[in-house]
Every structure is written in C-alpha cells, then in structure tokens.
Short mmCIF file of C-alpha atoms in Angstrom, two decimals:
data_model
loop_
_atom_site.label_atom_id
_atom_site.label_comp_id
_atom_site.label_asym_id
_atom_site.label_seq_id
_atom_site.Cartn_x
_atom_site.Cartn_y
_atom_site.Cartn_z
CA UNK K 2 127.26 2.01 26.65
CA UNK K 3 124.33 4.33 26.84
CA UNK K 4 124.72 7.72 25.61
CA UNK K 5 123.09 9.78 28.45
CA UNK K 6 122.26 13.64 28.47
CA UNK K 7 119.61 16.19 29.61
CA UNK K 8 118.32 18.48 27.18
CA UNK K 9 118.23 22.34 28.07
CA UNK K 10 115.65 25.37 26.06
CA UNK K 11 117.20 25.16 22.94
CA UNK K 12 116.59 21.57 22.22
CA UNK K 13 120.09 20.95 21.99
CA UNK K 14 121.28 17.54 24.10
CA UNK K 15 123.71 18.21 26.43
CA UNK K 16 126.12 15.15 27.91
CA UNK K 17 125.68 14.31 31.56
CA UNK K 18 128.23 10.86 31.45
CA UNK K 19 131.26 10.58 29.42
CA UNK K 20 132.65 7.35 28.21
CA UNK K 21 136.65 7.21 27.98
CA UNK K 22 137.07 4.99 25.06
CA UNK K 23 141.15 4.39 26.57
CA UNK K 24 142.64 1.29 24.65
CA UNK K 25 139.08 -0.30 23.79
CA UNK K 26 140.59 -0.06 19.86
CA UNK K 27 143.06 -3.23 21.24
CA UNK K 28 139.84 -5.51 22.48
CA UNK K 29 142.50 -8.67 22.39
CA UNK K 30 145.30 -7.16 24.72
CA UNK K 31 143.05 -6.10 27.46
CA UNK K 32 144.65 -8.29 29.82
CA UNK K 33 147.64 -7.71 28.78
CA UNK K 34 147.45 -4.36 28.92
CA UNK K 35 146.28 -4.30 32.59
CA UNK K 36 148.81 -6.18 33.64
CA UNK K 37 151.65 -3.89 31.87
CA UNK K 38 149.73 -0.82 33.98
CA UNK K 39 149.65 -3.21 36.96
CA UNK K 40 153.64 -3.79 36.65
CA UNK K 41 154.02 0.03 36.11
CA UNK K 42 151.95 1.31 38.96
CA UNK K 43 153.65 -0.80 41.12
CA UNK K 44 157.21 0.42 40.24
CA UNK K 45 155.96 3.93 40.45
CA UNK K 46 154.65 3.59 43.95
CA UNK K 47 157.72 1.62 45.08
CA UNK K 48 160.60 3.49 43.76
CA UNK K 49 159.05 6.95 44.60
CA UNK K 50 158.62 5.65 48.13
CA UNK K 51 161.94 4.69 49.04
CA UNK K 52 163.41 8.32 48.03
CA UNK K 53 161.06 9.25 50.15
CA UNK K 54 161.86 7.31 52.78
CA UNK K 55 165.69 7.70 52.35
CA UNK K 56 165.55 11.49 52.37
CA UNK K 57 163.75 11.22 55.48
CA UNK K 58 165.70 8.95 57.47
CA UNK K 59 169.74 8.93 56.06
CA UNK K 60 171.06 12.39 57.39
CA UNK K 61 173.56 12.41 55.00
CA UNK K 62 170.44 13.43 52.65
CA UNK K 63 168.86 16.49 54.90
CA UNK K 64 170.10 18.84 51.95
CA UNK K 65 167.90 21.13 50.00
CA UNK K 66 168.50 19.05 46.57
CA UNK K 67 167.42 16.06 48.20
CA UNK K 68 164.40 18.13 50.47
CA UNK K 69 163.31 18.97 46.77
CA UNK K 70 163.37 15.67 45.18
CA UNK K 71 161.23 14.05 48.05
CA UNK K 72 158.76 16.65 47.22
CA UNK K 73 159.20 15.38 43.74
CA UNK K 74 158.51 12.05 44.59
CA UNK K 75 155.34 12.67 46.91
CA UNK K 76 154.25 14.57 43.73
CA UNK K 77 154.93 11.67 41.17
CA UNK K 78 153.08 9.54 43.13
CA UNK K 79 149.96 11.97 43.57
CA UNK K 80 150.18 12.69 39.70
CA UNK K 81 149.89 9.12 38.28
CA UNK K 82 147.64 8.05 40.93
CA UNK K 83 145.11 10.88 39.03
CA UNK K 84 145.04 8.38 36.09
CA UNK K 85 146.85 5.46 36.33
CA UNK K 86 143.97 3.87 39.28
CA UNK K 87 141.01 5.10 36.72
CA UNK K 88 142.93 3.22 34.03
CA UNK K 89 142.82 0.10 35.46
CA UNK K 90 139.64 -0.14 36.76
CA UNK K 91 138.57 0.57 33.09
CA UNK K 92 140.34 -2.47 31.81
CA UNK K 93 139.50 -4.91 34.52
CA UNK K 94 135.58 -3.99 34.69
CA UNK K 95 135.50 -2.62 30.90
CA UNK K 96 132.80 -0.31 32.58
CA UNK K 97 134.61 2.85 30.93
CA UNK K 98 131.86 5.62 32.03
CA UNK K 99 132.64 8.78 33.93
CA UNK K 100 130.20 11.30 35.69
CA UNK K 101 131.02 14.72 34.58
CA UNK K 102 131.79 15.77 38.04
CA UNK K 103 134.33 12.67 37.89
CA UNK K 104 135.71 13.96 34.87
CA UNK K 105 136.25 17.63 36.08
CA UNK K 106 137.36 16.63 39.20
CA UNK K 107 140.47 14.01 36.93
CA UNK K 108 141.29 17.14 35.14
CA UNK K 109 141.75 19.20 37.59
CA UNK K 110 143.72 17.71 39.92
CA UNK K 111 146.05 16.18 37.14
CA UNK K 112 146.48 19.93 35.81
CA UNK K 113 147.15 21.30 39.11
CA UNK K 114 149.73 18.56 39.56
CA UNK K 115 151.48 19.24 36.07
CA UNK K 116 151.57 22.99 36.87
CA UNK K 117 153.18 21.65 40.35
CA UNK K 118 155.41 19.87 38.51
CA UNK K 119 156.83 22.68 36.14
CA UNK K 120 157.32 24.58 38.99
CA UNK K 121 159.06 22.33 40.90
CA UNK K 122 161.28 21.28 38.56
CA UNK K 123 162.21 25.21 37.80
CA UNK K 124 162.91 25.13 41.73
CA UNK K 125 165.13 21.97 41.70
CA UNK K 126 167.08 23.82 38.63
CA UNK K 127 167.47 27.29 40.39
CA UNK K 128 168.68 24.62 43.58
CA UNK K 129 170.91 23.19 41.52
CA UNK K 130 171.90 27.03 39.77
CA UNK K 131 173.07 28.69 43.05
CA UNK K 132 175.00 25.13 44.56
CA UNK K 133 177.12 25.20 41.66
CA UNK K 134 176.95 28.74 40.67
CA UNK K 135 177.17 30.73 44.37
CA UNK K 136 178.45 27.51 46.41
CA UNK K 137 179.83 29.87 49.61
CA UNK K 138 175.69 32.03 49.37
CA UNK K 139 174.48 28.40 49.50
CA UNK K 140 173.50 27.44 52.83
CA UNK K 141 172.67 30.94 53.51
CA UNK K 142 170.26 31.10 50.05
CA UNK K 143 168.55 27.80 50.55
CA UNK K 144 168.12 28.33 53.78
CA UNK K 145 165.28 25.48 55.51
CA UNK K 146 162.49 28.54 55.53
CA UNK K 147 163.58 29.27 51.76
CA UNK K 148 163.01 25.77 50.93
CA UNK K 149 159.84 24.97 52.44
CA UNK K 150 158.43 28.79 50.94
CA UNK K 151 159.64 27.47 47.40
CA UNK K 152 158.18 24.20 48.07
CA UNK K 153 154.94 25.07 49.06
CA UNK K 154 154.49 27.94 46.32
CA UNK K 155 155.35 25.04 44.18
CA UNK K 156 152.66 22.84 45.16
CA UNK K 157 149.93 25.85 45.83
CA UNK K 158 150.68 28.81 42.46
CA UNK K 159 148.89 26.52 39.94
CA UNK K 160 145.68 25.84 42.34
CA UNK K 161 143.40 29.17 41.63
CA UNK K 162 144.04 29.00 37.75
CA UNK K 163 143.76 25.13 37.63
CA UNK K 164 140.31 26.10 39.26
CA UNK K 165 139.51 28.63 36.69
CA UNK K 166 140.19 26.80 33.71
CA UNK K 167 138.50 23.04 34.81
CA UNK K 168 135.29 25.85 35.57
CA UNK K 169 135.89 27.10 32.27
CA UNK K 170 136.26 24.30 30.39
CA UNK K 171 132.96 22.32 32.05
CA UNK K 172 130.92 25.05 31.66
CA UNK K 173 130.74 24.28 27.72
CA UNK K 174 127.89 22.44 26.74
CA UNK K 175 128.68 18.98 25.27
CA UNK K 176 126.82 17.25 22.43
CA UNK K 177 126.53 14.96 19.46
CA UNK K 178 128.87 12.73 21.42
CA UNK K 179 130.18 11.80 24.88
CA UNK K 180 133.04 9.48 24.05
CA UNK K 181 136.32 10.75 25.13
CA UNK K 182 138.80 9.40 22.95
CA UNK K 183 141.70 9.27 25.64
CA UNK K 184 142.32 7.34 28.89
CA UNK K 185 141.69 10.33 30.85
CA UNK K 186 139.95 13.69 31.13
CA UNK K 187 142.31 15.78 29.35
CA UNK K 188 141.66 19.08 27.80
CA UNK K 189 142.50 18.91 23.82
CA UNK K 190 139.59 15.36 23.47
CA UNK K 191 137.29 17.50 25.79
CA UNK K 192 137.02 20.50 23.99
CA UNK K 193 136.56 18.27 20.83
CA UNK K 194 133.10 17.30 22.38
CA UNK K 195 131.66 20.90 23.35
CA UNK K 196 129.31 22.55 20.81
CA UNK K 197 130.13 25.89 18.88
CA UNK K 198 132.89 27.76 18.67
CA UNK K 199 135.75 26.91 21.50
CA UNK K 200 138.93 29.32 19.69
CA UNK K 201 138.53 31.64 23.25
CA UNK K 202 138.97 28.40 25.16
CA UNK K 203 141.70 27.02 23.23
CA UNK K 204 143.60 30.75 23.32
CA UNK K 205 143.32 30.07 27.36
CA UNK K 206 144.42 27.03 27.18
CA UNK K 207 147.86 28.34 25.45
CA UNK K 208 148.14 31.05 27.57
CA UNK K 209 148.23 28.93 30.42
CA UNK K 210 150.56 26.29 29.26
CA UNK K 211 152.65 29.05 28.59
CA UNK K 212 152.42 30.37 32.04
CA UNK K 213 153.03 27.41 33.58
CA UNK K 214 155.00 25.35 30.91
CA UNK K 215 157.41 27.42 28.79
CA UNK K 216 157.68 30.35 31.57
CA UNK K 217 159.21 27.34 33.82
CA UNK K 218 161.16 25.89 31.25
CA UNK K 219 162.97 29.24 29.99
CA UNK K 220 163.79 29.62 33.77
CA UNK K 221 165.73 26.06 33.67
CA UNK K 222 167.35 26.62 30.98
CA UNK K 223 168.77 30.02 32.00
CA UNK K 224 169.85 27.92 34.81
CA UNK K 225 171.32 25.57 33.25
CA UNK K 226 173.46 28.01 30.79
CA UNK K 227 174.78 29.31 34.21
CA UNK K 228 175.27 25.98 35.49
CA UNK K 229 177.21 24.79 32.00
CA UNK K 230 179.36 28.06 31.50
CA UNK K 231 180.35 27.32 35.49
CA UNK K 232 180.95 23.92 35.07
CA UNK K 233 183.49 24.76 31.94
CA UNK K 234 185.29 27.56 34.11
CA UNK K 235 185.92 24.61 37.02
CA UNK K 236 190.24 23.59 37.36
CA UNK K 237 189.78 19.88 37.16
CA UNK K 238 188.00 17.19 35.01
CA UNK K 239 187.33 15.74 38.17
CA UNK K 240 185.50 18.85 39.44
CA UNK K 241 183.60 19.28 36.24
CA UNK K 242 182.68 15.81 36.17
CA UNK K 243 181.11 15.27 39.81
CA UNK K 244 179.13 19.21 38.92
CA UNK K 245 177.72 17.69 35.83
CA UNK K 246 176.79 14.29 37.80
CA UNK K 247 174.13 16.39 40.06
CA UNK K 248 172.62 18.11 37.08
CA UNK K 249 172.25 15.77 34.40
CA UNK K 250 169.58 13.34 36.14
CA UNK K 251 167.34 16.38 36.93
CA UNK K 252 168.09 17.74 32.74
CA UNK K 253 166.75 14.41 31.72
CA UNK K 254 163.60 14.47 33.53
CA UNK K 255 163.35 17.71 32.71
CA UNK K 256 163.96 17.35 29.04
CA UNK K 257 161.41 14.49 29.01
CA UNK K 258 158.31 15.60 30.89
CA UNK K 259 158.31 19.64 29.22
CA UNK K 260 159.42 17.61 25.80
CA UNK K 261 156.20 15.51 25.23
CA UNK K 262 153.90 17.94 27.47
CA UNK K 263 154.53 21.18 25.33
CA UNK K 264 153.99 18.68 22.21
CA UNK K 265 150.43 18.16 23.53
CA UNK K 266 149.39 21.14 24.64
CA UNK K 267 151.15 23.81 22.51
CA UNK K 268 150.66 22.21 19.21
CA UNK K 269 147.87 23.60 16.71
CA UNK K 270 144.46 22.05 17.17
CA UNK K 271 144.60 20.81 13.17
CA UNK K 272 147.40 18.70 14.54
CA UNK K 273 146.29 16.80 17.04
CA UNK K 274 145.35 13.27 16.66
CA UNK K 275 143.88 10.54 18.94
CA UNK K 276 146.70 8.06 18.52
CA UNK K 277 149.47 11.05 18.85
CA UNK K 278 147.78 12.53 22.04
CA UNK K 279 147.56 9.19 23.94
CA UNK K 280 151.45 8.53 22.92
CA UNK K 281 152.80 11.93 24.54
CA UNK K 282 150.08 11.35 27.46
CA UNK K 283 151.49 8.09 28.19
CA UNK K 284 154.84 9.58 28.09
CA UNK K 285 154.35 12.47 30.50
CA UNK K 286 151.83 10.81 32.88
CA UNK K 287 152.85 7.20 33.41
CA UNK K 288 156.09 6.37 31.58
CA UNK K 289 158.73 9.59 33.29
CA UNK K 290 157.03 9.13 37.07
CA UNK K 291 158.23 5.23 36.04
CA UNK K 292 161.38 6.38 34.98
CA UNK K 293 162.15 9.11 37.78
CA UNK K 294 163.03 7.48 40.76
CA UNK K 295 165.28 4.92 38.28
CA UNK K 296 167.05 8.37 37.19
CA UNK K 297 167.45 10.19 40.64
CA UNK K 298 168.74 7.15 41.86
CA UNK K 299 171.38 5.07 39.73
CA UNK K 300 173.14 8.34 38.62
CA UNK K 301 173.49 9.41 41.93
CA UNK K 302 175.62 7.81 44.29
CA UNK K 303 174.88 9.57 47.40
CA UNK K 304 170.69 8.18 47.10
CA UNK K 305 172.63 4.64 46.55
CA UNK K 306 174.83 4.78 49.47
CA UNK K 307 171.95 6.49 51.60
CA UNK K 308 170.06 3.24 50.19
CA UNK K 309 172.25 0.42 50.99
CA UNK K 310 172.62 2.34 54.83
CA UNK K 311 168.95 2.20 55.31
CA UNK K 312 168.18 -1.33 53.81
CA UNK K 313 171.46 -2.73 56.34
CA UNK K 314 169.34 -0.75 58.92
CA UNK K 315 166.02 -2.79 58.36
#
C-alpha cells in the first residue's frame, strides 16, 4: 500500500490517504473473519428490524417505552452500518485505504450516533423513571409531543459539536505515518498520527465524552436509584418483580455500551493500546447493537406476544 501525502512550506509531509490496518495482523482468518462480520451484520439488521416493525404495526406497542426503543433500533442499525459495511469490504477486497474525507466523514457520523445513543438511552431511563416512579403523571408527562421533542433532541444535540470536533480533529496535520491501527476512523489511533503536540485536542476530546457520556450516564443512574428505592416500597413480590422486568433489559444495555465506551475514551492516553482499543470498539460498535434486539426482546414478553401476533398475521 502506497504511502501517499502532499507536502506543505515547511517541508513537512502531510497524509492525504489513510490505510486502516483492521485485522491484517490475522492474514490466515481473513475469511473467516468476514464471514463472522457477515453472520453479525445480518443479525443486526434483522433483529433491529422486526422491533421496528412490531412497534409499528401491534397496537398493543403504541406506548412511549416501546416509541423509544424503535428509535433505538433505527439508531442501532444506522450506527453499525458506519463501520460494520467498511469492515467488510476491507476483508473481502483487502484494499484497506481510506480518503481523508472518507475518514472524517466515518468519524463523524459514528460520533454523532454514539452521542445519539447516550442520549437516548438517558431518555429511555427517565421513560422508564416517571412509569414506575409517577405512574398516574404518566400519560400526561410522556405525552406523544413530549416524546417525539425528546426523540428528536436525542437524535439532533450531538450534531453541532460532533461537527466541531471531526473539524478539529482533521485539521491536524498528519505525518511519518498513515496507517490507522483500528478498523475504523476513531479518534484515540487518529490523533496518534498528527504531528506535534495534540494535549488541547485530547483535553476536548474528554470534555466531550464527558458531556455526552458520563453527563448521560449520571442521569440514568439517578433514575434508576428512583426506580430501585420505588420498586422496594411496591406491596407485592409480584409487583416488584414485573417493575424490575421493564428496567433490567434497558440497565444491561446500558451497563454495556457506557461500560466499554468510557473505557476507550476516558482512559489516559499512556494507556491505550492497539489490541485493547479494538476489543472495547468491537464491544460497543458491533457486539451490543448484536446483542440489543436479543435483550429488548426475550426479557420482554409484551415484544414476544406483539411478535408471535404479527408473524400469525403474515
């Protein structure tokens, strides 16, 4: 792979094309490999569909927690489709090069969709906080213009900033190399490639993670101490069981998408490693989106019913 780059005043070379070096360490498991990513990509697009769908079309669903969690779906599948496509072509053509508009454009639009994310989870929480918490305010609270005004802030707050930092992060000047070590455009192997002094970039970076990371997650979990301390006060196991049912699919998302994402991005830079960084990547960006619809679904038996209504239906 050629190593291409302009060169600016100061005679220093500047990269123009980026190579992502993804899983090119494991020459022998290529196939394999595609195939697993194949498999995956597959599951992701069919699972999140049919919540989707079944939100849609069973009435029984035309709630706000299940309004929310077709959002969340539509936004899975938009978020792995930022990578997971890029991936594959990688392995099958083993042409791994990337324009740097390419590149910026990846990043982007797979930060804006993480920031989405962290916000909509913090929404499905504060959902789940007042249903539980305020159950005779609740139709009146999450009322349909509520939930499409949460919905679309969700999808929308992280768009200006996302813009800022991608501009701020591509307007470094790259050298000495232009291998990304990482299957996608991601920030902590980018800013390993820029020349000088990046500490200002990296203090952005954590302010912004914690803006749109741990602000969201200290929301949910003030939520959720609500939600438990609630859930304790209720008369009947019964009760308490079937209020802990519709919370503890969305905790374990939650717990494993801000889990491995604050790892990555909150961590000190001395810590990060190529190996590490592609494990919690893989984690956050292909394996949970996998995982989601799996969760949502076979711990909750109203998606199942609406399920089995709308596959009699067909």
């Amino acid at each position: 792979m050629k190593h291409e780059e302009i060169v600016v005043e100061d005679n220093v070379s500047t990269v123009v094309r980026f190579v992502l070096l993804g899983f090119s360490e494991f020459p022998n498991i290529q196939g394999f490999l595609s195939g697993v990513f194949s498999i995956i990509y597959m599951v992701v697009l069919i699972g999140n569909f049919l919540i989707i769908i079944i939100t849609r079309l069973d009435p029984a669903l035309h709630k706000p927690m299940y309004f929310f969690l077709g959002h969340f779906s539509s936004l899975e599948i938009c978020y792995v489709s930022v990578t997971l496509p890029r991936i594959l072509v990688n392995l099958w053509t083993q042409d791994r090069s990337i324009s740097l508009l390419s590149c910026a454009t990846q990043m982007y639009f797979f930060l804006m969709f993480g920031a989405t994310e962290c916000f909509l989870l913090a929404v499905m929480s504060y959902d789940r906080y007042v249903a539980i918490c305020n159950p005779l305010h609740y139709p009146l609270v999450m009322n349909p213009k509520k939930c499409h005004q949460l919905a679309a802030g969700s999808w929308l707050g992280g768009v200006p900033v996302q813009i800022g930092q991608t501009w701020q992060i591509f307007s470094l000047h790259f050298c000495h190399s232009n291998k990304i070590n990482h299957f996608f455009c991601d920030i902590p192997p980018i800013l390993k490639l820029a020349c000088g002094d990046t500490s200002v970039h990296e203090v952005s970076v954590y302010i912004v993670a914690m803006l749109f990371a741990v602000v969201p997650f200290m929301l949910i979990l003030a939520s959720y101490s609500k939600i438990g301390l609630t859930i304790l006060k209720l008369p009947t196991a019964q009760g308490r069981a079937k209020a802990f049912s519709t919370c503890s699919s969305h905790l374990l998302v939650v717990v494993l998408f801000f889990g491995s994402a604050s790892i990555t991005y909150l961590r000190p830079k001395s810590n990060h490693s190529a190996g590490t960084d592609k494990v919690l990547s893989l984690l956050y960006t292909i394996v949970t989106p996998m995982f989601n619809p799996m969760i949502y679904s076979l711990r909750n038996r109203d998606v199942i019913a609406a399920l089995k209504r709308v596959m009699l239906k067909t």
